[in-house]
PDB file of C-alpha atoms and ligand atoms in Angstrom:
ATOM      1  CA  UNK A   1     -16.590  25.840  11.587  1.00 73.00           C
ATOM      2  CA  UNK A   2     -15.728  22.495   9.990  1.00 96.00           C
ATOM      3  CA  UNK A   3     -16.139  21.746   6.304  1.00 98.00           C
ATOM      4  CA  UNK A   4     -16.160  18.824   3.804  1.00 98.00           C
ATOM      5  CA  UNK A   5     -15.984  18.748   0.039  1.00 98.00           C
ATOM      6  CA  UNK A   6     -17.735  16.074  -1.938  1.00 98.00           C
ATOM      7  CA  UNK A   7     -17.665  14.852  -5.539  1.00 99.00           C
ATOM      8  CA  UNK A   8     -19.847  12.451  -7.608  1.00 98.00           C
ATOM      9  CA  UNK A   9     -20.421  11.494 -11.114  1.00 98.00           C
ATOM     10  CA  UNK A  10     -22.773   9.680 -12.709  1.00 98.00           C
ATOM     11  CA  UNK A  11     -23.266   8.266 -16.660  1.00 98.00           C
ATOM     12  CA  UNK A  12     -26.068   6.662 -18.287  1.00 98.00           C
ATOM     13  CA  UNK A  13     -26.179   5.276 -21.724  1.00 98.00           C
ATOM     14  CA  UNK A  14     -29.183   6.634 -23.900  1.00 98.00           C
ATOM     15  CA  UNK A  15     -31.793   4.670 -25.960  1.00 98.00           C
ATOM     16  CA  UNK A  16     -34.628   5.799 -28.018  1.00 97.00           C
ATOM     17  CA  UNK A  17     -37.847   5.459 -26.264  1.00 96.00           C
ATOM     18  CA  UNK A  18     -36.867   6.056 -22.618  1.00 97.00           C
ATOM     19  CA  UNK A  19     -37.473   8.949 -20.617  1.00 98.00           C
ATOM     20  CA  UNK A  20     -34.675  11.672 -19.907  1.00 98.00           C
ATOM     21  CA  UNK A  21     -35.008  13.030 -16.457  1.00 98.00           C
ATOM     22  CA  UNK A  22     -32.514  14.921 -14.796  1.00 98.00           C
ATOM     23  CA  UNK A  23     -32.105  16.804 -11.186  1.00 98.00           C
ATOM     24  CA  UNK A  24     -36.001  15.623 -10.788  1.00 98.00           C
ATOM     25  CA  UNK A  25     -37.488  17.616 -14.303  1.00 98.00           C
ATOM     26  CA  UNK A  26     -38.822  15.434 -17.162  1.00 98.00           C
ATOM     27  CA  UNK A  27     -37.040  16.710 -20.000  1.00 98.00           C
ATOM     28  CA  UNK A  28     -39.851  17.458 -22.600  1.00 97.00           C
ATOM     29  CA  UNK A  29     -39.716  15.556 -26.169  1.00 90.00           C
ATOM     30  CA  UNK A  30     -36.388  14.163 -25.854  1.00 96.00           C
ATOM     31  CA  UNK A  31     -35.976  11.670 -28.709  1.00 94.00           C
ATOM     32  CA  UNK A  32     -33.442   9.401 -26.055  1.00 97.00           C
ATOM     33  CA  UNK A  33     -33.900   8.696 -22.528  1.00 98.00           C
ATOM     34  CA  UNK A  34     -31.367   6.472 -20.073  1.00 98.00           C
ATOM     35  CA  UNK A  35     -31.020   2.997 -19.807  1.00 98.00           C
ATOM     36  CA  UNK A  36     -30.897   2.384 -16.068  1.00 97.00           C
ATOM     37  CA  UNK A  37     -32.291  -0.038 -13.049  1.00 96.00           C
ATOM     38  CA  UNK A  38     -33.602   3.234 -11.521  1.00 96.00           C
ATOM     39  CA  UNK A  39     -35.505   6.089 -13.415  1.00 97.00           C
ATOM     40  CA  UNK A  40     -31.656   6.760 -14.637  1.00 98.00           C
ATOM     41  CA  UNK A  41     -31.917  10.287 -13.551  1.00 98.00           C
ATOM     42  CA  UNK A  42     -27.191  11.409 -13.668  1.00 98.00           C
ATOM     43  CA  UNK A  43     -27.706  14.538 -11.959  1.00 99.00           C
ATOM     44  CA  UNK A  44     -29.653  13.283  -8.731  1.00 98.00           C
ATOM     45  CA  UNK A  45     -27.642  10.360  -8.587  1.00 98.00           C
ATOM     46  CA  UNK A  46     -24.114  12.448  -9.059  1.00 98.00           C
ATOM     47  CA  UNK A  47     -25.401  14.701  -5.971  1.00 99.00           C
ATOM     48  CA  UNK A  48     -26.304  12.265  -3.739  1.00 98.00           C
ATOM     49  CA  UNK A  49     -22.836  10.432  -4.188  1.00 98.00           C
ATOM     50  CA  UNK A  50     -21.332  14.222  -4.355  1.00 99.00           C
ATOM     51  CA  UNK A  51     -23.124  13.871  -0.402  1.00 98.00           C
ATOM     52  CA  UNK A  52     -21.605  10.753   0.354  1.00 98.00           C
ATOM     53  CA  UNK A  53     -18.245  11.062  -0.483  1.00 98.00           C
ATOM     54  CA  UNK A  54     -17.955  14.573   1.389  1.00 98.00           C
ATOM     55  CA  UNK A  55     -18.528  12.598   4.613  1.00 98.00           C
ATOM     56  CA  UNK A  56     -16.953   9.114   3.326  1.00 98.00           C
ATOM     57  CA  UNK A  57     -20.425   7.281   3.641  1.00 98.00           C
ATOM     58  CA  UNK A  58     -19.390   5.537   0.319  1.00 98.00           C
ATOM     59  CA  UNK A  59     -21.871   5.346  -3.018  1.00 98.00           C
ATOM     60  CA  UNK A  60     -25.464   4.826  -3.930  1.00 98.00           C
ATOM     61  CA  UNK A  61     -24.631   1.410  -4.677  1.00 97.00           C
ATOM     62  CA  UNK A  62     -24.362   0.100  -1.505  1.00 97.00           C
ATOM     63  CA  UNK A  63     -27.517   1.701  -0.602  1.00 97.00           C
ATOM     64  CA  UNK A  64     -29.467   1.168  -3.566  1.00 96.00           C
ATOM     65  CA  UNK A  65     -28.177  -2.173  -5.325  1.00 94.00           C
ATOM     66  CA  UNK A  66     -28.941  -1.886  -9.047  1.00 91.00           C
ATOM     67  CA  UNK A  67     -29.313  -6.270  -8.511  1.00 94.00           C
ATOM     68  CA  UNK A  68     -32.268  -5.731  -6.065  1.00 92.00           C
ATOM     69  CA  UNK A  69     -35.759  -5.771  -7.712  1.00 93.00           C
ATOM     70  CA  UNK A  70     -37.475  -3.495  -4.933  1.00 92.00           C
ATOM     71  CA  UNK A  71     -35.174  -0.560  -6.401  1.00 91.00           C
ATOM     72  CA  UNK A  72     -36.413  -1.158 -10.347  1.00 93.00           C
ATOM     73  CA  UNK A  73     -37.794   2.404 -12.379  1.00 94.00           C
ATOM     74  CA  UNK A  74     -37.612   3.927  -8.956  1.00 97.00           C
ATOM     75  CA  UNK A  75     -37.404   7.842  -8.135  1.00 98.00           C
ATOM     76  CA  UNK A  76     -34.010   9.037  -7.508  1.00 98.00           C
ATOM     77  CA  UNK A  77     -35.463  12.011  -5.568  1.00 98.00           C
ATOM     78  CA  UNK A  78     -35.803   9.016  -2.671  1.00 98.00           C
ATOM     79  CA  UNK A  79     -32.362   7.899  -3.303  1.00 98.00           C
ATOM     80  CA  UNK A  80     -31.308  11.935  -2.926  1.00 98.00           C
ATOM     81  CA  UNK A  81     -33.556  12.196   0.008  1.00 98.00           C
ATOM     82  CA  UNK A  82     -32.091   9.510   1.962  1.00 98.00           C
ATOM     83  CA  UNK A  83     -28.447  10.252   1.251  1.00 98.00           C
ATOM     84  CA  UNK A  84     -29.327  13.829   2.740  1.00 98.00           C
ATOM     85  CA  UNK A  85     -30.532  12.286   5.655  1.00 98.00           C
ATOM     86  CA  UNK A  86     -27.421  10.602   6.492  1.00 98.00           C
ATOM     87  CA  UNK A  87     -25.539  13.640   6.051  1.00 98.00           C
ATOM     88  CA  UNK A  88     -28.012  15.832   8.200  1.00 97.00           C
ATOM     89  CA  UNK A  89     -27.988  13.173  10.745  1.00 97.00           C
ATOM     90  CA  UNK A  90     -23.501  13.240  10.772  1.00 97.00           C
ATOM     91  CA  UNK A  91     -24.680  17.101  11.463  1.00 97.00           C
ATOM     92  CA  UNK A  92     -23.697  18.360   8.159  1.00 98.00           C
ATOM     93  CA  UNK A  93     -26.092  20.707   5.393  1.00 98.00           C
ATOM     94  CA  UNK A  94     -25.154  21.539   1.740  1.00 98.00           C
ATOM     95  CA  UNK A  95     -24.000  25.081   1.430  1.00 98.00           C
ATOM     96  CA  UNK A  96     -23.798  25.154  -2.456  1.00 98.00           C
ATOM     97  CA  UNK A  97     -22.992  23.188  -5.663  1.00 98.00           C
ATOM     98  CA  UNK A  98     -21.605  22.850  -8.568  1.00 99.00           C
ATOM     99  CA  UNK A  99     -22.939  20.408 -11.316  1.00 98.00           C
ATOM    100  CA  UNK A 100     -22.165  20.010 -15.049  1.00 99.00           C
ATOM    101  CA  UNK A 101     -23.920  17.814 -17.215  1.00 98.00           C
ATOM    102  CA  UNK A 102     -21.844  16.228 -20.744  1.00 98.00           C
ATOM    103  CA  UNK A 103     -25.060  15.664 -22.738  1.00 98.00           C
ATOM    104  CA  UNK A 104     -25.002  16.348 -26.887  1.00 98.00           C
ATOM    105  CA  UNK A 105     -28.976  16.821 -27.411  1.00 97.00           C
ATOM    106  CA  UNK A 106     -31.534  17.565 -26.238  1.00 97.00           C
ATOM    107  CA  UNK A 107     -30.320  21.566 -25.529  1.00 97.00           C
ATOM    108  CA  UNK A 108     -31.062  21.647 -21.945  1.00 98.00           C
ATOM    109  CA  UNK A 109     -29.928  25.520 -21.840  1.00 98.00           C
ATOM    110  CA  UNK A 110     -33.966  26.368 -21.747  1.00 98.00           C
ATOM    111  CA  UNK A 111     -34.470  23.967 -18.809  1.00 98.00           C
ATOM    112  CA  UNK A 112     -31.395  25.399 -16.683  1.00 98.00           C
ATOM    113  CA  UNK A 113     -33.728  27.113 -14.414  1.00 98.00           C
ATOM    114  CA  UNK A 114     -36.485  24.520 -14.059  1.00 98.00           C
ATOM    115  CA  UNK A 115     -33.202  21.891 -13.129  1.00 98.00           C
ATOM    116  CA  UNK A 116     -31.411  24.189 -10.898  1.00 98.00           C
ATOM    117  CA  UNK A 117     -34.945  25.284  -8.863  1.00 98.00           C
ATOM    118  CA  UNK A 118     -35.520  21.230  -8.689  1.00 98.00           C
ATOM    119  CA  UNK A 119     -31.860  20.409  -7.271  1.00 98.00           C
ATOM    120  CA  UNK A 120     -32.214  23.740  -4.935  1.00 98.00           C
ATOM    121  CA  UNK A 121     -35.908  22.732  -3.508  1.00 98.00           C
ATOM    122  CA  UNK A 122     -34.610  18.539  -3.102  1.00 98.00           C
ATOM    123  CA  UNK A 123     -31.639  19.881  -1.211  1.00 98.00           C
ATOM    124  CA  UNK A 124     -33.438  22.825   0.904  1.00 98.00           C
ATOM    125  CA  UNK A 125     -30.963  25.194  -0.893  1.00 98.00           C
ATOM    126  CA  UNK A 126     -31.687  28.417  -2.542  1.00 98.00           C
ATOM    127  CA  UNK A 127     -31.823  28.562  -6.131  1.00 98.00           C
ATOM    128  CA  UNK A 128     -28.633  30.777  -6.019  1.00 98.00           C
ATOM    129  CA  UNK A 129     -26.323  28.131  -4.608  1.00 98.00           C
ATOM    130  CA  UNK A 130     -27.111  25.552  -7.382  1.00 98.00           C
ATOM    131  CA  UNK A 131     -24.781  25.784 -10.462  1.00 98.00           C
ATOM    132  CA  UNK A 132     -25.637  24.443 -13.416  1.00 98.00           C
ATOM    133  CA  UNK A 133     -23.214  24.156 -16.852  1.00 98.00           C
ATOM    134  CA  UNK A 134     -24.237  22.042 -19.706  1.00 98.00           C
ATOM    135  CA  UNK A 135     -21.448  21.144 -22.452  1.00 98.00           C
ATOM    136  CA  UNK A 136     -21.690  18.607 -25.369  1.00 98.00           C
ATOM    137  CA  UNK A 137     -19.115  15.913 -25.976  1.00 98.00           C
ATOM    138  CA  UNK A 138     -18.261  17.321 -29.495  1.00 98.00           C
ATOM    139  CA  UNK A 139     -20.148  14.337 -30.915  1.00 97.00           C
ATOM    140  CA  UNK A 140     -17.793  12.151 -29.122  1.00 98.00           C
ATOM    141  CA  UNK A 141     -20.513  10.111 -27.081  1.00 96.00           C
ATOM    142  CA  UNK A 142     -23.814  10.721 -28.706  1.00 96.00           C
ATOM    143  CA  UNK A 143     -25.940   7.775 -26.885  1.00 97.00           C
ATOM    144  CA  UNK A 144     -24.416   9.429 -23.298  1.00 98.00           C
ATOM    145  CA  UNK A 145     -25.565  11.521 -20.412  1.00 98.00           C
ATOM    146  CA  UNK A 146     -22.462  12.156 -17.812  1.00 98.00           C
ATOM    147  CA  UNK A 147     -22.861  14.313 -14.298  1.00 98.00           C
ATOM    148  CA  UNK A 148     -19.972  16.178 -12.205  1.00 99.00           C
ATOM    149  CA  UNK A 149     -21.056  17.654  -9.118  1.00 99.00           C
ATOM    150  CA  UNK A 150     -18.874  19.124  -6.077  1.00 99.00           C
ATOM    151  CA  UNK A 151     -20.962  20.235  -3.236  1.00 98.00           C
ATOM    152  CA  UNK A 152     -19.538  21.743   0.064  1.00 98.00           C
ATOM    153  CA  UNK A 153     -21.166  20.706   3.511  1.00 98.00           C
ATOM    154  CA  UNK A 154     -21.107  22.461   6.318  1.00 98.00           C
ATOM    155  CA  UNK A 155     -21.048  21.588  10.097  1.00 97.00           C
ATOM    156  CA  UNK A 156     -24.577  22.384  11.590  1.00 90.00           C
ATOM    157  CA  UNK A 157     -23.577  25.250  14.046  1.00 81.00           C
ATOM    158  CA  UNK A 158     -24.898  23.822  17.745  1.00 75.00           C
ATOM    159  CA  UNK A 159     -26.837  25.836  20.033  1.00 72.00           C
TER     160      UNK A 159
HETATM  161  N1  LIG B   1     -27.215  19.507 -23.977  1.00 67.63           N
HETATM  162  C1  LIG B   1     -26.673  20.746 -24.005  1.00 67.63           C
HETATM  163  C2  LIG B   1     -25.304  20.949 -24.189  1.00 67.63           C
HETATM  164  C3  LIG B   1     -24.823  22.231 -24.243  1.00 67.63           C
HETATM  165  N2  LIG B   1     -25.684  23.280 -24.129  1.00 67.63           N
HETATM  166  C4  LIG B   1     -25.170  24.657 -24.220  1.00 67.63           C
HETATM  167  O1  LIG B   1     -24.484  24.825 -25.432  1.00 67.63           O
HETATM  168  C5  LIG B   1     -23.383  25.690 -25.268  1.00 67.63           C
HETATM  169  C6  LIG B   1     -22.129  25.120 -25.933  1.00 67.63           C
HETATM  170  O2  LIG B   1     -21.734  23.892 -25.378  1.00 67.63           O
HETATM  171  P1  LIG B   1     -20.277  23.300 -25.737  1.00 67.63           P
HETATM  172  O3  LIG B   1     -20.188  21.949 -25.148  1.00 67.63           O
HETATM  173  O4  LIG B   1     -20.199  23.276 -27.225  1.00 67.63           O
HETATM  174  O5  LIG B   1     -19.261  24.228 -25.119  1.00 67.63           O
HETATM  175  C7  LIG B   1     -23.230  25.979 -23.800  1.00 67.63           C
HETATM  176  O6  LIG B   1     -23.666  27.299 -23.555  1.00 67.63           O
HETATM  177  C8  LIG B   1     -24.171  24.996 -23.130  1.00 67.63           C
HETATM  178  O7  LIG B   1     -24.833  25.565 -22.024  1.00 67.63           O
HETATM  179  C9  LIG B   1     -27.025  23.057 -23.938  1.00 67.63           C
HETATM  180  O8  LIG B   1     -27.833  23.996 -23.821  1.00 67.63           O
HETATM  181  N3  LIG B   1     -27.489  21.790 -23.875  1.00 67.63           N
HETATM  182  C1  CDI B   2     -29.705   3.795  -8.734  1.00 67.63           C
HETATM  183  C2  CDI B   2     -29.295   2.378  -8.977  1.00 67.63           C
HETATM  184  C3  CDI B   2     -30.265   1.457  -8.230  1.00 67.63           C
HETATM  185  O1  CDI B   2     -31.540   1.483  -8.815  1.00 67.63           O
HETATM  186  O2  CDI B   2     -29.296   1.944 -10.316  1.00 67.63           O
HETATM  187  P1  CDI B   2     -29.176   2.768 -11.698  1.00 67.63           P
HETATM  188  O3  CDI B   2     -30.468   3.444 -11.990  1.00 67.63           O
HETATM  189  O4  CDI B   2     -28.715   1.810 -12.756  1.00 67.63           O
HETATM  190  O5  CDI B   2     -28.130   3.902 -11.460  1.00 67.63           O
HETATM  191  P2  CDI B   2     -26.541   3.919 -11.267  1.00 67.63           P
HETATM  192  O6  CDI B   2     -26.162   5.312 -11.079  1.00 67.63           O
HETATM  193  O7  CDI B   2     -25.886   3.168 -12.377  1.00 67.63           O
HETATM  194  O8  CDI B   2     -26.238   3.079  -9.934  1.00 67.63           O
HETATM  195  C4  CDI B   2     -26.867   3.229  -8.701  1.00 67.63           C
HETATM  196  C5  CDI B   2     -27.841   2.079  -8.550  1.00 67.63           C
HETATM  197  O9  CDI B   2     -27.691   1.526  -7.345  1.00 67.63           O
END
């Protein structure tokens, strides 16, 4: 059985006004939401990187140029989608992950179900292998949303 680790990250800076989505939720009544080409969202964008590297496919970037206009305010559950195609089709699945998010407000402790059942369900994962920590930045990066995420892929067993 063969397997691969991948990592990602993902930051976005955070303006009043905007919306705050993260792993595919719409975080309710946040006073700051990210400043991004995309809909900005760190946690699907740190997974689907996370997917990448663990098979050296590279980054969203090259898939998804932040310069191209086609990609502006879009979904990143399409960017996720499509960077779990390319795995699947290299014959590899998730098996679980781990993601933390650095974020000092909103609380997203309320929302850790909602966010984890979202990753799980884009990913075709149980709940139970989704991992989610939130910590603050102590104040040190107020304006600031930053994702970690290791995932482990497995080798699709053949008949
Ligand atoms: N946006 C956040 C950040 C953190 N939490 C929870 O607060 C607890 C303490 O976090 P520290 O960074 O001070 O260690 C921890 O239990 C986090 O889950 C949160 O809910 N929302
Ligand atoms: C998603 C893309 C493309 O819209 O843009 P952003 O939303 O700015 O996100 P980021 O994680 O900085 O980079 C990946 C980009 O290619």
């Amino acid at each position: 059985m063969q397997y691969r680790i991948g990592y990602g990250e993902d930051a976005h800076r955070l303006e009043a006004g905007r919306t705050l989505t993260l792993g595919g939720v719409v975080i309710p009544d946040s006073p700051i939401g990210a400043v991004a080409h995309s809909d900005g969202d760190a946690i699907l964008h740190a997974v689907a990187d996370a997917l990448l590297s663990g098979l050296a496919l590279g980054d969203i970037g090259q898939y998804f140029p932040d310069t191209d206009p086609q990609y502006r305010n879009m979904d990143s559950k399409v960017i996720l989608q499509h960077t779990l195609n390319l795995v699947q089709q290299k014959g590899y699945i998730p098996v679980n992950v781990a993601l933390v998010v650095t974020l000092d407000r909103p609380k997203l402790g309320p929302l850790r179900p909602e966010i984890a059942r979202s990753v799980a369900a884009l990913l075709a994962l149980p709940e139970s292998e989704v991992g989610v920590s939130f910590k603050t930045s102590e104040g040190l990066a107020l304006n600031h949303v930053q994702t970690r995420v290791t995932i482990l892929l497995q080798q699709e067993a053949r008949p």
